[in-house]
JSON list of C-alpha atoms in Angstrom, two decimals:
[
{"chain": "A", "resi": 1, "resn": "MET", "atom": "CA", "xyz": [4.24, 22.80, -21.37]},
{"chain": "A", "resi": 2, "resn": "THR", "atom": "CA", "xyz": [5.90, 19.94, -23.25]},
{"chain": "A", "resi": 3, "resn": "ILE", "atom": "CA", "xyz": [9.17, 20.55, -21.43]},
{"chain": "A", "resi": 4, "resn": "ASP", "atom": "CA", "xyz": [7.39, 20.58, -18.06]},
{"chain": "A", "resi": 5, "resn": "ARG", "atom": "CA", "xyz": [5.63, 17.31, -18.88]},
{"chain": "A", "resi": 6, "resn": "GLU", "atom": "CA", "xyz": [8.90, 15.71, -19.95]},
{"chain": "A", "resi": 7, "resn": "ARG", "atom": "CA", "xyz": [10.56, 16.84, -16.73]},
{"chain": "A", "resi": 8, "resn": "MET", "atom": "CA", "xyz": [7.68, 15.43, -14.66]},
{"chain": "A", "resi": 9, "resn": "THR", "atom": "CA", "xyz": [7.86, 12.11, -16.51]},
{"chain": "A", "resi": 10, "resn": "GLN", "atom": "CA", "xyz": [11.61, 11.93, -15.94]},
{"chain": "A", "resi": 11, "resn": "SER", "atom": "CA", "xyz": [11.20, 12.85, -12.28]},
{"chain": "A", "resi": 12, "resn": "THR", "atom": "CA", "xyz": [8.58, 10.12, -11.83]},
{"chain": "A", "resi": 13, "resn": "ALA", "atom": "CA", "xyz": [10.82, 7.54, -13.48]},
{"chain": "A", "resi": 14, "resn": "ASP", "atom": "CA", "xyz": [13.81, 8.59, -11.36]},
{"chain": "A", "resi": 15, "resn": "GLU", "atom": "CA", "xyz": [11.84, 8.41, -8.13]},
{"chain": "A", "resi": 16, "resn": "LYS", "atom": "CA", "xyz": [10.40, 5.01, -9.03]},
{"chain": "A", "resi": 17, "resn": "ALA", "atom": "CA", "xyz": [13.92, 3.74, -9.67]},
{"chain": "A", "resi": 18, "resn": "ILE", "atom": "CA", "xyz": [14.99, 5.01, -6.24]},
{"chain": "A", "resi": 19, "resn": "VAL", "atom": "CA", "xyz": [12.09, 3.20, -4.56]},
{"chain": "A", "resi": 20, "resn": "GLN", "atom": "CA", "xyz": [12.78, -0.01, -6.48]},
{"chain": "A", "resi": 21, "resn": "ASN", "atom": "CA", "xyz": [16.49, 0.09, -5.66]},
{"chain": "A", "resi": 22, "resn": "TYR", "atom": "CA", "xyz": [15.83, 0.84, -2.00]},
{"chain": "A", "resi": 23, "resn": "PHE", "atom": "CA", "xyz": [13.49, -2.13, -1.52]},
{"chain": "A", "resi": 24, "resn": "ASN", "atom": "CA", "xyz": [15.91, -4.41, -3.35]},
{"chain": "A", "resi": 25, "resn": "THR", "atom": "CA", "xyz": [18.93, -3.33, -1.29]},
{"chain": "A", "resi": 26, "resn": "THR", "atom": "CA", "xyz": [19.24, -1.63, 2.10]},
{"chain": "A", "resi": 27, "resn": "GLY", "atom": "CA", "xyz": [15.50, -1.32, 2.66]},
{"chain": "A", "resi": 28, "resn": "PHE", "atom": "CA", "xyz": [14.71, -4.94, 1.94]},
{"chain": "A", "resi": 29, "resn": "ASP", "atom": "CA", "xyz": [16.22, -6.45, 5.06]},
{"chain": "A", "resi": 30, "resn": "ARG", "atom": "CA", "xyz": [14.80, -3.70, 7.27]},
{"chain": "A", "resi": 31, "resn": "TRP", "atom": "CA", "xyz": [11.24, -4.12, 6.03]},
{"chain": "A", "resi": 32, "resn": "ARG", "atom": "CA", "xyz": [11.47, -7.92, 5.77]},
{"chain": "A", "resi": 33, "resn": "ARG", "atom": "CA", "xyz": [12.25, -7.99, 9.49]},
{"chain": "A", "resi": 34, "resn": "ILE", "atom": "CA", "xyz": [9.57, -5.42, 10.33]},
{"chain": "A", "resi": 35, "resn": "TYR", "atom": "CA", "xyz": [6.96, -7.48, 8.47]},
{"chain": "A", "resi": 36, "resn": "GLY", "atom": "CA", "xyz": [8.20, -10.70, 10.06]},
{"chain": "A", "resi": 37, "resn": "THR", "atom": "CA", "xyz": [8.65, -12.16, 13.52]},
{"chain": "A", "resi": 38, "resn": "ASP", "atom": "CA", "xyz": [12.36, -11.55, 14.10]},
{"chain": "A", "resi": 39, "resn": "GLN", "atom": "CA", "xyz": [13.49, -9.43, 17.02]},
{"chain": "A", "resi": 40, "resn": "VAL", "atom": "CA", "xyz": [13.61, -5.78, 16.02]},
{"chain": "A", "resi": 41, "resn": "SER", "atom": "CA", "xyz": [14.13, -2.38, 17.62]},
{"chain": "A", "resi": 42, "resn": "LYS", "atom": "CA", "xyz": [11.37, -0.68, 19.58]},
{"chain": "A", "resi": 43, "resn": "VAL", "atom": "CA", "xyz": [10.69, 1.71, 16.70]},
{"chain": "A", "resi": 44, "resn": "GLN", "atom": "CA", "xyz": [10.48, -1.13, 14.19]},
{"chain": "A", "resi": 45, "resn": "ALA", "atom": "CA", "xyz": [8.27, -3.15, 16.53]},
{"chain": "A", "resi": 46, "resn": "ASP", "atom": "CA", "xyz": [5.93, -0.17, 16.77]},
{"chain": "A", "resi": 47, "resn": "ILE", "atom": "CA", "xyz": [5.75, 0.11, 12.95]},
{"chain": "A", "resi": 48, "resn": "ARG", "atom": "CA", "xyz": [5.13, -3.65, 12.75]},
{"chain": "A", "resi": 49, "resn": "LYS", "atom": "CA", "xyz": [2.25, -3.27, 15.19]},
{"chain": "A", "resi": 50, "resn": "GLY", "atom": "CA", "xyz": [0.69, -0.43, 13.21]},
{"chain": "A", "resi": 51, "resn": "HIS", "atom": "CA", "xyz": [1.03, -2.20, 9.88]},
{"chain": "A", "resi": 52, "resn": "GLN", "atom": "CA", "xyz": [-0.56, -5.35, 11.28]},
{"chain": "A", "resi": 53, "resn": "GLN", "atom": "CA", "xyz": [-3.46, -3.32, 12.65]},
{"chain": "A", "resi": 54, "resn": "THR", "atom": "CA", "xyz": [-4.09, -1.99, 9.14]},
{"chain": "A", "resi": 55, "resn": "ILE", "atom": "CA", "xyz": [-3.98, -5.54, 7.73]},
{"chain": "A", "resi": 56, "resn": "ASP", "atom": "CA", "xyz": [-6.35, -6.78, 10.44]},
{"chain": "A", "resi": 57, "resn": "THR", "atom": "CA", "xyz": [-8.82, -3.95, 9.74]},
{"chain": "A", "resi": 58, "resn": "VAL", "atom": "CA", "xyz": [-8.94, -4.76, 6.03]},
{"chain": "A", "resi": 59, "resn": "LEU", "atom": "CA", "xyz": [-9.46, -8.46, 6.72]},
{"chain": "A", "resi": 60, "resn": "ALA", "atom": "CA", "xyz": [-12.21, -7.68, 9.22]},
{"chain": "A", "resi": 61, "resn": "TRP", "atom": "CA", "xyz": [-14.01, -5.47, 6.69]},
{"chain": "A", "resi": 62, "resn": "LEU", "atom": "CA", "xyz": [-13.85, -8.09, 3.99]},
{"chain": "A", "resi": 63, "resn": "LYS", "atom": "CA", "xyz": [-14.90, -10.99, 6.22]},
{"chain": "A", "resi": 64, "resn": "ALA", "atom": "CA", "xyz": [-17.82, -9.00, 7.67]},
{"chain": "A", "resi": 65, "resn": "ASP", "atom": "CA", "xyz": [-19.53, -8.57, 4.31]},
{"chain": "A", "resi": 66, "resn": "ALA", "atom": "CA", "xyz": [-19.48, -11.95, 2.60]},
{"chain": "A", "resi": 67, "resn": "SER", "atom": "CA", "xyz": [-17.39, -14.98, 1.82]},
{"chain": "A", "resi": 68, "resn": "LEU", "atom": "CA", "xyz": [-14.25, -14.21, -0.13]},
{"chain": "A", "resi": 69, "resn": "LYS", "atom": "CA", "xyz": [-14.23, -17.64, -1.76]},
{"chain": "A", "resi": 70, "resn": "GLY", "atom": "CA", "xyz": [-13.67, -17.20, -5.47]},
{"chain": "A", "resi": 71, "resn": "LYS", "atom": "CA", "xyz": [-13.33, -13.40, -5.31]},
{"chain": "A", "resi": 72, "resn": "LEU", "atom": "CA", "xyz": [-10.64, -12.03, -7.59]},
{"chain": "A", "resi": 73, "resn": "ILE", "atom": "CA", "xyz": [-8.47, -9.62, -5.58]},
{"chain": "A", "resi": 74, "resn": "CYS", "atom": "CA", "xyz": [-5.53, -7.48, -6.66]},
{"chain": "A", "resi": 75, "resn": "ASP", "atom": "CA", "xyz": [-3.04, -6.71, -3.88]},
{"chain": "A", "resi": 76, "resn": "ALA", "atom": "CA", "xyz": [-1.15, -3.81, -5.45]},
{"chain": "A", "resi": 77, "resn": "GLY", "atom": "CA", "xyz": [2.18, -3.40, -3.69]},
{"chain": "A", "resi": 78, "resn": "CYS", "atom": "CA", "xyz": [2.04, -6.65, -1.73]},
{"chain": "A", "resi": 79, "resn": "GLY", "atom": "CA", "xyz": [5.42, -6.45, 0.00]},
{"chain": "A", "resi": 80, "resn": "VAL", "atom": "CA", "xyz": [6.18, -9.78, 1.66]},
{"chain": "A", "resi": 81, "resn": "GLY", "atom": "CA", "xyz": [2.60, -11.04, 1.37]},
{"chain": "A", "resi": 82, "resn": "SER", "atom": "CA", "xyz": [1.27, -9.89, 4.75]},
{"chain": "A", "resi": 83, "resn": "LEU", "atom": "CA", "xyz": [-2.22, -9.41, 3.28]},
{"chain": "A", "resi": 84, "resn": "SER", "atom": "CA", "xyz": [-2.06, -11.61, 0.18]},
{"chain": "A", "resi": 85, "resn": "ILE", "atom": "CA", "xyz": [-1.43, -14.83, 2.08]},
{"chain": "A", "resi": 86, "resn": "PRO", "atom": "CA", "xyz": [-4.37, -14.52, 4.54]},
{"chain": "A", "resi": 87, "resn": "LEU", "atom": "CA", "xyz": [-6.64, -13.48, 1.65]},
{"chain": "A", "resi": 88, "resn": "ALA", "atom": "CA", "xyz": [-5.69, -16.68, -0.18]},
{"chain": "A", "resi": 89, "resn": "GLN", "atom": "CA", "xyz": [-6.29, -18.65, 3.01]},
{"chain": "A", "resi": 90, "resn": "LEU", "atom": "CA", "xyz": [-9.82, -17.23, 3.05]},
{"chain": "A", "resi": 91, "resn": "GLY", "atom": "CA", "xyz": [-10.47, -18.64, -0.41]},
{"chain": "A", "resi": 92, "resn": "ALA", "atom": "CA", "xyz": [-9.88, -15.55, -2.57]},
{"chain": "A", "resi": 93, "resn": "ARG", "atom": "CA", "xyz": [-8.12, -15.73, -5.92]},
{"chain": "A", "resi": 94, "resn": "VAL", "atom": "CA", "xyz": [-5.27, -13.30, -5.32]},
{"chain": "A", "resi": 95, "resn": "TYR", "atom": "CA", "xyz": [-3.05, -11.54, -7.83]},
{"chain": "A", "resi": 96, "resn": "ALA", "atom": "CA", "xyz": [-0.28, -9.83, -5.84]},
{"chain": "A", "resi": 97, "resn": "SER", "atom": "CA", "xyz": [2.56, -7.71, -7.13]},
{"chain": "A", "resi": 98, "resn": "ASP", "atom": "CA", "xyz": [5.36, -5.51, -5.89]},
{"chain": "A", "resi": 99, "resn": "ILE", "atom": "CA", "xyz": [7.99, -3.32, -7.53]},
{"chain": "A", "resi": 100, "resn": "SER", "atom": "CA", "xyz": [10.75, -5.12, -5.58]},
{"chain": "A", "resi": 101, "resn": "GLU", "atom": "CA", "xyz": [12.01, -8.47, -6.85]},
{"chain": "A", "resi": 102, "resn": "LYS", "atom": "CA", "xyz": [13.34, -9.30, -3.40]},
{"chain": "A", "resi": 103, "resn": "MET", "atom": "CA", "xyz": [10.01, -8.54, -1.72]},
{"chain": "A", "resi": 104, "resn": "VAL", "atom": "CA", "xyz": [8.20, -10.82, -4.17]},
{"chain": "A", "resi": 105, "resn": "ALA", "atom": "CA", "xyz": [10.76, -13.59, -3.62]},
{"chain": "A", "resi": 106, "resn": "GLU", "atom": "CA", "xyz": [10.25, -13.27, 0.15]},
{"chain": "A", "resi": 107, "resn": "ALA", "atom": "CA", "xyz": [6.46, -13.37, -0.36]},
{"chain": "A", "resi": 108, "resn": "ARG", "atom": "CA", "xyz": [6.83, -16.57, -2.39]},
{"chain": "A", "resi": 109, "resn": "ASP", "atom": "CA", "xyz": [8.89, -18.17, 0.38]},
{"chain": "A", "resi": 110, "resn": "ARG", "atom": "CA", "xyz": [6.32, -17.21, 3.01]},
{"chain": "A", "resi": 111, "resn": "ALA", "atom": "CA", "xyz": [3.44, -18.40, 0.82]},
{"chain": "A", "resi": 112, "resn": "ALA", "atom": "CA", "xyz": [5.15, -21.74, 0.28]},
{"chain": "A", "resi": 113, "resn": "ALA", "atom": "CA", "xyz": [5.50, -22.16, 4.04]},
{"chain": "A", "resi": 114, "resn": "GLN", "atom": "CA", "xyz": [1.94, -21.09, 4.89]},
{"chain": "A", "resi": 115, "resn": "LEU", "atom": "CA", "xyz": [-0.19, -22.21, 1.95]},
{"chain": "A", "resi": 116, "resn": "ASN", "atom": "CA", "xyz": [-0.78, -25.47, 0.14]},
{"chain": "A", "resi": 117, "resn": "GLY", "atom": "CA", "xyz": [-1.63, -26.19, -3.47]},
{"chain": "A", "resi": 118, "resn": "HIS", "atom": "CA", "xyz": [-5.35, -25.62, -2.89]},
{"chain": "A", "resi": 119, "resn": "HIS", "atom": "CA", "xyz": [-4.90, -21.86, -2.54]},
{"chain": "A", "resi": 120, "resn": "GLU", "atom": "CA", "xyz": [-4.81, -19.46, -5.48]},
{"chain": "A", "resi": 121, "resn": "LEU", "atom": "CA", "xyz": [-2.07, -16.86, -5.16]},
{"chain": "A", "resi": 122, "resn": "ILE", "atom": "CA", "xyz": [-0.14, -15.45, -8.11]},
{"chain": "A", "resi": 123, "resn": "LEU", "atom": "CA", "xyz": [2.87, -13.27, -7.27]},
{"chain": "A", "resi": 124, "resn": "SER", "atom": "CA", "xyz": [4.67, -11.08, -9.78]},
{"chain": "A", "resi": 125, "resn": "VAL", "atom": "CA", "xyz": [7.11, -8.18, -10.00]},
{"chain": "A", "resi": 126, "resn": "SER", "atom": "CA", "xyz": [5.34, -5.06, -11.27]},
{"chain": "A", "resi": 127, "resn": "ASP", "atom": "CA", "xyz": [4.91, -1.39, -10.47]},
{"chain": "A", "resi": 128, "resn": "LEU", "atom": "CA", "xyz": [1.41, 0.00, -10.00]},
{"chain": "A", "resi": 129, "resn": "GLU", "atom": "CA", "xyz": [1.34, 1.67, -13.40]},
{"chain": "A", "resi": 130, "resn": "ALA", "atom": "CA", "xyz": [1.82, -1.65, -15.21]},
{"chain": "A", "resi": 131, "resn": "LEU", "atom": "CA", "xyz": [-1.07, -3.48, -13.52]},
{"chain": "A", "resi": 132, "resn": "ARG", "atom": "CA", "xyz": [-3.78, -4.68, -15.89]},
{"chain": "A", "resi": 133, "resn": "GLY", "atom": "CA", "xyz": [-7.00, -6.67, -15.66]},
{"chain": "A", "resi": 134, "resn": "GLN", "atom": "CA", "xyz": [-10.33, -6.56, -13.84]},
{"chain": "A", "resi": 135, "resn": "TYR", "atom": "CA", "xyz": [-10.75, -7.55, -10.21]},
{"chain": "A", "resi": 136, "resn": "HIS", "atom": "CA", "xyz": [-13.65, -7.65, -7.80]},
{"chain": "A", "resi": 137, "resn": "ILE", "atom": "CA", "xyz": [-11.51, -5.88, -5.20]},
{"chain": "A", "resi": 138, "resn": "VAL", "atom": "CA", "xyz": [-8.34, -3.80, -5.56]},
{"chain": "A", "resi": 139, "resn": "ILE", "atom": "CA", "xyz": [-6.28, -3.14, -2.42]},
{"chain": "A", "resi": 140, "resn": "CYS", "atom": "CA", "xyz": [-3.28, -0.83, -2.17]},
{"chain": "A", "resi": 141, "resn": "LEU", "atom": "CA", "xyz": [-1.78, -0.49, 1.31]},
{"chain": "A", "resi": 142, "resn": "ASP", "atom": "CA", "xyz": [1.18, 1.65, 2.41]},
{"chain": "A", "resi": 143, "resn": "VAL", "atom": "CA", "xyz": [2.23, 2.36, -1.18]},
{"chain": "A", "resi": 144, "resn": "LEU", "atom": "CA", "xyz": [0.67, 5.73, -2.02]},
{"chain": "A", "resi": 145, "resn": "ILE", "atom": "CA", "xyz": [3.18, 7.33, 0.32]},
{"chain": "A", "resi": 146, "resn": "HIS", "atom": "CA", "xyz": [5.61, 7.14, -2.61]},
{"chain": "A", "resi": 147, "resn": "TYR", "atom": "CA", "xyz": [3.40, 9.29, -4.87]},
{"chain": "A", "resi": 148, "resn": "PRO", "atom": "CA", "xyz": [3.22, 13.10, -4.62]},
{"chain": "A", "resi": 149, "resn": "ASP", "atom": "CA", "xyz": [-0.06, 15.00, -4.96]},
{"chain": "A", "resi": 150, "resn": "ASN", "atom": "CA", "xyz": [0.51, 15.81, -8.63]},
{"chain": "A", "resi": 151, "resn": "GLN", "atom": "CA", "xyz": [0.55, 12.09, -9.45]},
{"chain": "A", "resi": 152, "resn": "MET", "atom": "CA", "xyz": [-2.29, 11.02, -7.18]},
{"chain": "A", "resi": 153, "resn": "ALA", "atom": "CA", "xyz": [-5.26, 11.67, -9.49]},
{"chain": "A", "resi": 154, "resn": "GLY", "atom": "CA", "xyz": [-3.68, 9.63, -12.26]},
{"chain": "A", "resi": 155, "resn": "MET", "atom": "CA", "xyz": [-2.71, 6.76, -9.96]},
{"chain": "A", "resi": 156, "resn": "LEU", "atom": "CA", "xyz": [-6.14, 6.57, -8.32]},
{"chain": "A", "resi": 157, "resn": "ALA", "atom": "CA", "xyz": [-7.77, 6.66, -11.77]},
{"chain": "A", "resi": 158, "resn": "HIS", "atom": "CA", "xyz": [-5.61, 3.72, -12.81]},
{"chain": "A", "resi": 159, "resn": "LEU", "atom": "CA", "xyz": [-6.37, 1.66, -9.70]},
{"chain": "A", "resi": 160, "resn": "SER", "atom": "CA", "xyz": [-10.05, 2.57, -10.06]},
{"chain": "A", "resi": 161, "resn": "SER", "atom": "CA", "xyz": [-10.10, 1.21, -13.61]},
{"chain": "A", "resi": 162, "resn": "LEU", "atom": "CA", "xyz": [-9.04, -2.20, -12.29]},
{"chain": "A", "resi": 163, "resn": "ALA", "atom": "CA", "xyz": [-11.73, -2.51, -9.59]},
{"chain": "A", "resi": 164, "resn": "MET", "atom": "CA", "xyz": [-15.30, -3.68, -10.17]},
{"chain": "A", "resi": 165, "resn": "GLU", "atom": "CA", "xyz": [-16.76, -3.78, -6.66]},
{"chain": "A", "resi": 166, "resn": "ARG", "atom": "CA", "xyz": [-14.42, -2.26, -4.12]},
{"chain": "A", "resi": 167, "resn": "LEU", "atom": "CA", "xyz": [-11.27, -0.17, -3.78]},
{"chain": "A", "resi": 168, "resn": "ILE", "atom": "CA", "xyz": [-9.35, -0.17, -0.49]},
{"chain": "A", "resi": 169, "resn": "LEU", "atom": "CA", "xyz": [-6.49, 2.30, -0.02]},
{"chain": "A", "resi": 170, "resn": "SER", "atom": "CA", "xyz": [-4.24, 3.52, 2.75]},
{"chain": "A", "resi": 171, "resn": "PHE", "atom": "CA", "xyz": [-2.17, 6.69, 2.83]},
{"chain": "A", "resi": 172, "resn": "ALA", "atom": "CA", "xyz": [-0.24, 8.82, 5.29]},
{"chain": "A", "resi": 173, "resn": "PRO", "atom": "CA", "xyz": [-2.65, 11.60, 6.32]},
{"chain": "A", "resi": 174, "resn": "LYS", "atom": "CA", "xyz": [-1.58, 15.19, 5.88]},
{"chain": "A", "resi": 175, "resn": "THR", "atom": "CA", "xyz": [-2.36, 17.08, 9.06]},
{"chain": "A", "resi": 176, "resn": "PRO", "atom": "CA", "xyz": [-0.42, 19.86, 10.83]},
{"chain": "A", "resi": 177, "resn": "LYS", "atom": "CA", "xyz": [0.74, 17.42, 13.48]},
{"chain": "A", "resi": 178, "resn": "TYR", "atom": "CA", "xyz": [2.00, 14.74, 11.10]},
{"chain": "A", "resi": 179, "resn": "THR", "atom": "CA", "xyz": [3.54, 17.29, 8.79]},
{"chain": "A", "resi": 180, "resn": "LEU", "atom": "CA", "xyz": [5.54, 18.66, 11.72]},
{"chain": "A", "resi": 181, "resn": "LEU", "atom": "CA", "xyz": [6.58, 15.19, 12.84]},
{"chain": "A", "resi": 182, "resn": "LYS", "atom": "CA", "xyz": [7.75, 14.38, 9.33]},
{"chain": "A", "resi": 183, "resn": "LYS", "atom": "CA", "xyz": [9.78, 17.57, 9.15]},
{"chain": "A", "resi": 184, "resn": "ILE", "atom": "CA", "xyz": [11.64, 16.82, 12.34]},
{"chain": "A", "resi": 185, "resn": "GLY", "atom": "CA", "xyz": [12.40, 13.27, 11.32]},
{"chain": "A", "resi": 186, "resn": "GLU", "atom": "CA", "xyz": [10.04, 11.43, 13.67]},
{"chain": "A", "resi": 187, "resn": "PHE", "atom": "CA", "xyz": [7.38, 10.39, 11.18]},
{"chain": "A", "resi": 188, "resn": "PHE", "atom": "CA", "xyz": [9.46, 7.77, 9.34]},
{"chain": "A", "resi": 189, "resn": "PRO", "atom": "CA", "xyz": [12.42, 7.02, 11.55]},
{"chain": "A", "resi": 190, "resn": "GLY", "atom": "CA", "xyz": [15.44, 4.90, 10.78]},
{"chain": "A", "resi": 191, "resn": "ALA", "atom": "CA", "xyz": [18.81, 5.51, 9.19]},
{"chain": "A", "resi": 192, "resn": "SER", "atom": "CA", "xyz": [18.02, 3.15, 6.30]},
{"chain": "A", "resi": 193, "resn": "LYS", "atom": "CA", "xyz": [14.95, 5.13, 5.24]},
{"chain": "A", "resi": 194, "resn": "ALA", "atom": "CA", "xyz": [16.04, 6.44, 1.85]},
{"chain": "A", "resi": 195, "resn": "THR", "atom": "CA", "xyz": [12.87, 7.21, -0.11]},
{"chain": "A", "resi": 196, "resn": "ARG", "atom": "CA", "xyz": [10.66, 10.28, -0.01]},
{"chain": "A", "resi": 197, "resn": "ALA", "atom": "CA", "xyz": [7.49, 10.08, 2.05]},
{"chain": "A", "resi": 198, "resn": "TYR", "atom": "CA", "xyz": [4.48, 12.04, 0.83]},
{"chain": "A", "resi": 199, "resn": "LEU", "atom": "CA", "xyz": [1.51, 12.97, 3.00]},
{"chain": "A", "resi": 200, "resn": "HIS", "atom": "CA", "xyz": [-1.98, 13.45, 1.51]},
{"chain": "A", "resi": 201, "resn": "SER", "atom": "CA", "xyz": [-5.06, 15.14, 2.91]},
{"chain": "A", "resi": 202, "resn": "GLU", "atom": "CA", "xyz": [-8.09, 12.91, 3.28]},
{"chain": "A", "resi": 203, "resn": "GLU", "atom": "CA", "xyz": [-10.30, 15.53, 1.60]},
{"chain": "A", "resi": 204, "resn": "PHE", "atom": "CA", "xyz": [-8.02, 15.49, -1.44]},
{"chain": "A", "resi": 205, "resn": "ILE", "atom": "CA", "xyz": [-8.18, 11.70, -1.78]},
{"chain": "A", "resi": 206, "resn": "VAL", "atom": "CA", "xyz": [-11.94, 11.55, -1.19]},
{"chain": "A", "resi": 207, "resn": "GLU", "atom": "CA", "xyz": [-12.53, 14.26, -3.80]},
{"chain": "A", "resi": 208, "resn": "ILE", "atom": "CA", "xyz": [-10.54, 12.36, -6.41]},
{"chain": "A", "resi": 209, "resn": "LEU", "atom": "CA", "xyz": [-12.41, 9.14, -5.65]},
{"chain": "A", "resi": 210, "resn": "GLY", "atom": "CA", "xyz": [-15.74, 10.96, -5.85]},
{"chain": "A", "resi": 211, "resn": "ASN", "atom": "CA", "xyz": [-14.85, 12.35, -9.26]},
{"chain": "A", "resi": 212, "resn": "LEU", "atom": "CA", "xyz": [-14.04, 8.79, -10.36]},
{"chain": "A", "resi": 213, "resn": "GLY", "atom": "CA", "xyz": [-17.49, 7.56, -9.34]},
{"chain": "A", "resi": 214, "resn": "TRP", "atom": "CA", "xyz": [-16.75, 6.09, -5.90]},
{"chain": "A", "resi": 215, "resn": "ARG", "atom": "CA", "xyz": [-18.19, 6.81, -2.48]},
{"chain": "A", "resi": 216, "resn": "ILE", "atom": "CA", "xyz": [-16.58, 6.04, 0.88]},
{"chain": "A", "resi": 217, "resn": "GLU", "atom": "CA", "xyz": [-18.18, 3.07, 2.59]},
{"chain": "A", "resi": 218, "resn": "ARG", "atom": "CA", "xyz": [-15.85, 2.74, 5.59]},
{"chain": "A", "resi": 219, "resn": "ASN", "atom": "CA", "xyz": [-12.77, 4.43, 6.96]},
{"chain": "A", "resi": 220, "resn": "ALA", "atom": "CA", "xyz": [-10.34, 3.83, 9.79]},
{"chain": "A", "resi": 221, "resn": "MET", "atom": "CA", "xyz": [-7.25, 5.40, 11.27]},
{"chain": "A", "resi": 222, "resn": "THR", "atom": "CA", "xyz": [-4.29, 3.45, 12.59]},
{"chain": "A", "resi": 223, "resn": "LYS", "atom": "CA", "xyz": [-2.12, 5.38, 15.02]},
{"chain": "A", "resi": 224, "resn": "THR", "atom": "CA", "xyz": [0.87, 4.08, 16.89]},
{"chain": "A", "resi": 225, "resn": "ARG", "atom": "CA", "xyz": [3.87, 6.10, 17.95]},
{"chain": "A", "resi": 226, "resn": "PHE", "atom": "CA", "xyz": [5.67, 5.85, 14.61]},
{"chain": "A", "resi": 227, "resn": "TYR", "atom": "CA", "xyz": [3.00, 4.55, 12.21]},
{"chain": "A", "resi": 228, "resn": "PHE", "atom": "CA", "xyz": [0.12, 6.67, 10.96]},
{"chain": "A", "resi": 229, "resn": "SER", "atom": "CA", "xyz": [-2.20, 5.42, 8.23]},
{"chain": "A", "resi": 230, "resn": "ARG", "atom": "CA", "xyz": [-5.65, 6.46, 7.02]},
{"chain": "A", "resi": 231, "resn": "LEU", "atom": "CA", "xyz": [-7.62, 3.58, 5.49]},
{"chain": "A", "resi": 232, "resn": "LEU", "atom": "CA", "xyz": [-10.51, 4.12, 3.08]},
{"chain": "A", "resi": 233, "resn": "GLU", "atom": "CA", "xyz": [-12.90, 1.63, 1.53]},
{"chain": "A", "resi": 234, "resn": "ALA", "atom": "CA", "xyz": [-14.67, 2.90, -1.58]},
{"chain": "A", "resi": 235, "resn": "VAL", "atom": "CA", "xyz": [-17.57, 1.34, -3.47]},
{"chain": "A", "resi": 236, "resn": "PRO", "atom": "CA", "xyz": [-19.32, 2.46, -6.68]},
{"chain": "A", "resi": 237, "resn": "ALA", "atom": "CA", "xyz": [-21.47, 5.52, -6.06]},
{"chain": "A", "resi": 238, "resn": "LYS", "atom": "CA", "xyz": [-24.41, 4.04, -7.97]}
]
């Protein structure tokens, strides 16, 4: 048992290092362009469209309920700031982090161009496991794809411990169709894709959240040709 746990810990560390290296090297320019406005390939433009739809859905949910002014929000895995910056523009106090130093640097550049000194946005380099603090809302978009099922309960428990009012997550749904597409290389296309992509069943994620004391308030599915993402909003069950 001890040997198995040590192997799992080492495997987790190795995979995290691969993800970090990828988004600091070959993957950085690819995803910076996808999350930007530069001309990209048709596949990348389709992924950009899907990602933006997920961002827009989250913003619509949050704006529909109440003012975000003064709300403390954790954007876990912020990338280039696609969600963090508009949240700050809406008056939220945003703590945003990403495992990639280059992604965070790009987010700082974009924030400097789009925000002024009246907005509260703190950006830092951190993996999900190292996040600490208490936030009204914790959001983690397009990051859980890097975590296999055997790590999901622990990761969701950690994110849950940071959230006081709301937890918003996205993940690649595990269905027969998407599993097949992934196997034949159509689910995450592109020669520069160098990290593993894990699919998760919605029932599995919902069960974990339920055991942690959350209930699903809203859900949405974003589907484009090359981008598939299930979005869940969870609130305390009591």
